[in-house]
C-alpha positions as CSV (number, residue, x, y, z in Angstrom):
1,M,0.0,0.1,0.0
2,A,1.2,3.5,-0.8
3,Y,0.1,6.9,0.4
4,W,-0.7,10.0,-1.9
5,L,-2.0,13.5,-1.7
6,F,-4.6,14.7,-4.3
7,K,-5.3,18.2,-4.6
8,T,-8.7,19.7,-5.5
9,E,-10.3,23.1,-5.6
10,P,-13.2,22.8,-3.2
11,D,-15.4,24.9,-5.4
12,T,-15.0,22.3,-8.1
13,F,-14.9,19.2,-5.9
14,S,-14.8,19.0,-2.2
15,I,-14.3,16.5,0.5
16,D,-18.0,17.0,1.2
17,T,-18.8,16.0,-2.4
18,L,-16.9,13.0,-2.1
19,K,-18.7,12.0,0.9
20,Q,-21.9,12.6,-0.7
21,Q,-21.1,10.5,-3.8
22,K,-19.1,7.9,-1.6
23,V,-17.1,6.9,-4.8
24,S,-15.9,9.2,-7.6
25,C,-13.6,9.3,-10.5
26,W,-10.6,11.4,-9.9
27,E,-10.4,13.1,-13.4
28,G,-9.1,16.2,-15.1
29,V,-5.4,15.5,-14.3
30,R,-3.6,17.2,-17.2
31,N,0.0,17.3,-16.1
32,Y,2.1,14.4,-17.5
33,Q,4.2,13.9,-14.3
34,A,0.9,13.6,-12.2
35,R,-0.7,11.4,-15.0
36,N,2.4,9.1,-15.0
37,M,2.2,8.6,-11.2
38,M,-1.5,8.0,-11.3
39,R,-1.2,5.5,-14.2
40,D,1.9,3.7,-13.1
41,E,2.0,3.9,-9.3
42,V,-1.4,4.5,-7.8
43,K,-2.9,1.1,-6.9
44,V,-6.1,-0.3,-5.4
45,G,-6.0,0.1,-1.5
46,D,-3.6,3.1,-1.6
47,Q,-4.6,5.7,0.9
48,V,-5.2,9.3,-0.3
49,F,-5.1,12.5,1.7
50,I,-7.7,14.9,0.1
51,Y,-6.2,18.4,-0.1
52,H,-8.1,21.5,-0.6
53,S,-6.3,24.2,-2.7
54,S,-7.0,27.6,-4.0
55,C,-9.6,28.4,-1.2
56,K,-9.6,30.1,2.3
57,D,-8.7,27.1,4.3
58,V,-5.9,25.4,2.1
59,G,-4.8,22.0,3.6
60,V,-5.4,18.4,4.1
61,V,-9.2,17.9,4.9
62,G,-9.8,14.2,4.6
63,I,-8.9,10.6,3.6
64,A,-10.0,8.4,0.6
65,T,-9.1,5.0,-0.7
66,V,-8.3,4.2,-4.3
67,V,-10.8,1.5,-5.4
68,R,-10.1,1.5,-9.2
69,E,-6.8,1.8,-10.9
70,A,-6.1,4.0,-13.8
71,Y,-8.3,4.0,-16.9
72,P,-9.0,6.3,-19.7
73,D,-10.4,9.8,-18.5
74,H,-13.5,10.0,-20.9
75,F,-13.7,13.7,-20.3
76,Q,-10.7,14.2,-22.6
77,F,-12.9,13.3,-25.5
78,E,-15.8,15.6,-24.7
79,P,-15.5,18.7,-27.1
80,D,-17.6,21.1,-24.8
81,G,-16.0,20.0,-21.6
82,L,-13.2,21.7,-19.6
83,S,-10.8,18.7,-19.9
84,F,-11.2,18.3,-23.6
85,D,-7.9,17.5,-25.3
86,P,-8.2,17.5,-29.2
87,K,-4.9,15.8,-29.4
88,S,-5.9,12.8,-27.4
89,D,-6.7,9.7,-29.5
90,P,-9.5,7.2,-28.3
91,D,-7.3,4.3,-29.6
92,N,-4.3,5.5,-27.5
93,P,-5.7,7.9,-24.7
94,R,-3.3,10.5,-23.3
95,W,-5.1,10.9,-19.9
96,V,-6.2,8.7,-17.1
97,M,-8.3,8.6,-14.0
98,V,-8.7,6.6,-10.9
99,D,-11.7,6.0,-8.6
100,I,-11.6,6.8,-5.0
101,E,-13.8,6.1,-2.2
102,Y,-14.5,8.4,0.7
103,Q,-13.3,7.3,4.2
104,R,-13.5,10.3,6.5
105,H,-13.1,13.9,7.1
106,L,-10.1,15.2,9.1
107,R,-9.5,18.3,11.1
108,L,-7.8,20.7,8.8
109,V,-4.0,20.4,8.5
110,S,-3.0,23.7,7.0
111,L,-0.3,24.2,4.5
112,K,1.1,26.6,6.8
113,R,1.4,24.1,9.6
114,I,2.7,21.5,7.2
115,K,5.5,23.7,6.0
116,A,6.4,24.6,9.6
117,N,6.8,21.0,10.7
118,P,10.5,19.9,10.2
119,A,9.3,16.2,10.0
120,L,7.6,17.3,6.8
121,A,10.4,19.2,5.2
122,E,11.0,16.7,2.5
123,M,7.4,16.3,1.5
124,P,7.0,17.6,-2.1
125,L,4.0,19.7,-1.0
126,A,6.3,21.6,1.5
127,K,8.9,22.3,-1.1
128,R,8.8,25.5,-3.1
129,G,7.4,25.6,-6.4
130,N,5.7,22.2,-6.4
131,R,2.3,22.5,-8.0
132,L,1.5,19.0,-8.9
133,S,-2.0,17.9,-8.3
134,I,-0.9,14.3,-7.2
135,M,2.1,13.6,-5.1
136,P,3.4,10.8,-3.1
137,V,3.5,10.8,0.7
138,T,5.8,8.6,2.8
139,E,4.2,6.5,5.5
140,T,6.1,8.6,8.0
141,Q,4.8,11.8,6.6
142,W,1.2,10.3,6.4
143,N,1.5,9.5,10.1
144,E,2.8,12.8,11.1
145,I,-0.2,14.5,9.3
146,L,-2.5,12.3,11.0
147,Q,-0.9,13.1,14.3
148,M,-1.4,16.8,13.6
149,T,-5.1,16.5,13.2
150,G,-5.3,15.7,16.9
151,Q,-7.6,12.8,16.1
152,F,-5.3,10.1,16.4
């Protein structure tokens, strides 16, 4: 089992939306490095921190579990959609998505607190200039963030 952090803008898709849907595809990833991780490394059973970005309360807000490995992101073929990619070929799709299942909400662990924690200094999220929407989390980092919620 591996650990991940998936970023989302809560105005578009929030932890509350995931809780309501129970299971959802994680689509719209349009960065090759993030796509490659999702395609090649994200596996069923992996644990995922849901991270709200581009909002008032930026940070880790919940946990999900991967329930389906990478498959073609059908939104890349919808001409009127925000994730349309005219260069993607249905016979060789460029973009993929995975399915995740809601597990629970967490007390917010803000980006500010993550960056201030020396135990998380090597976490990609804490490093300057890292804007990937999907990033790996080590087991030690995972446990540290869980401890920071005060719920464990």
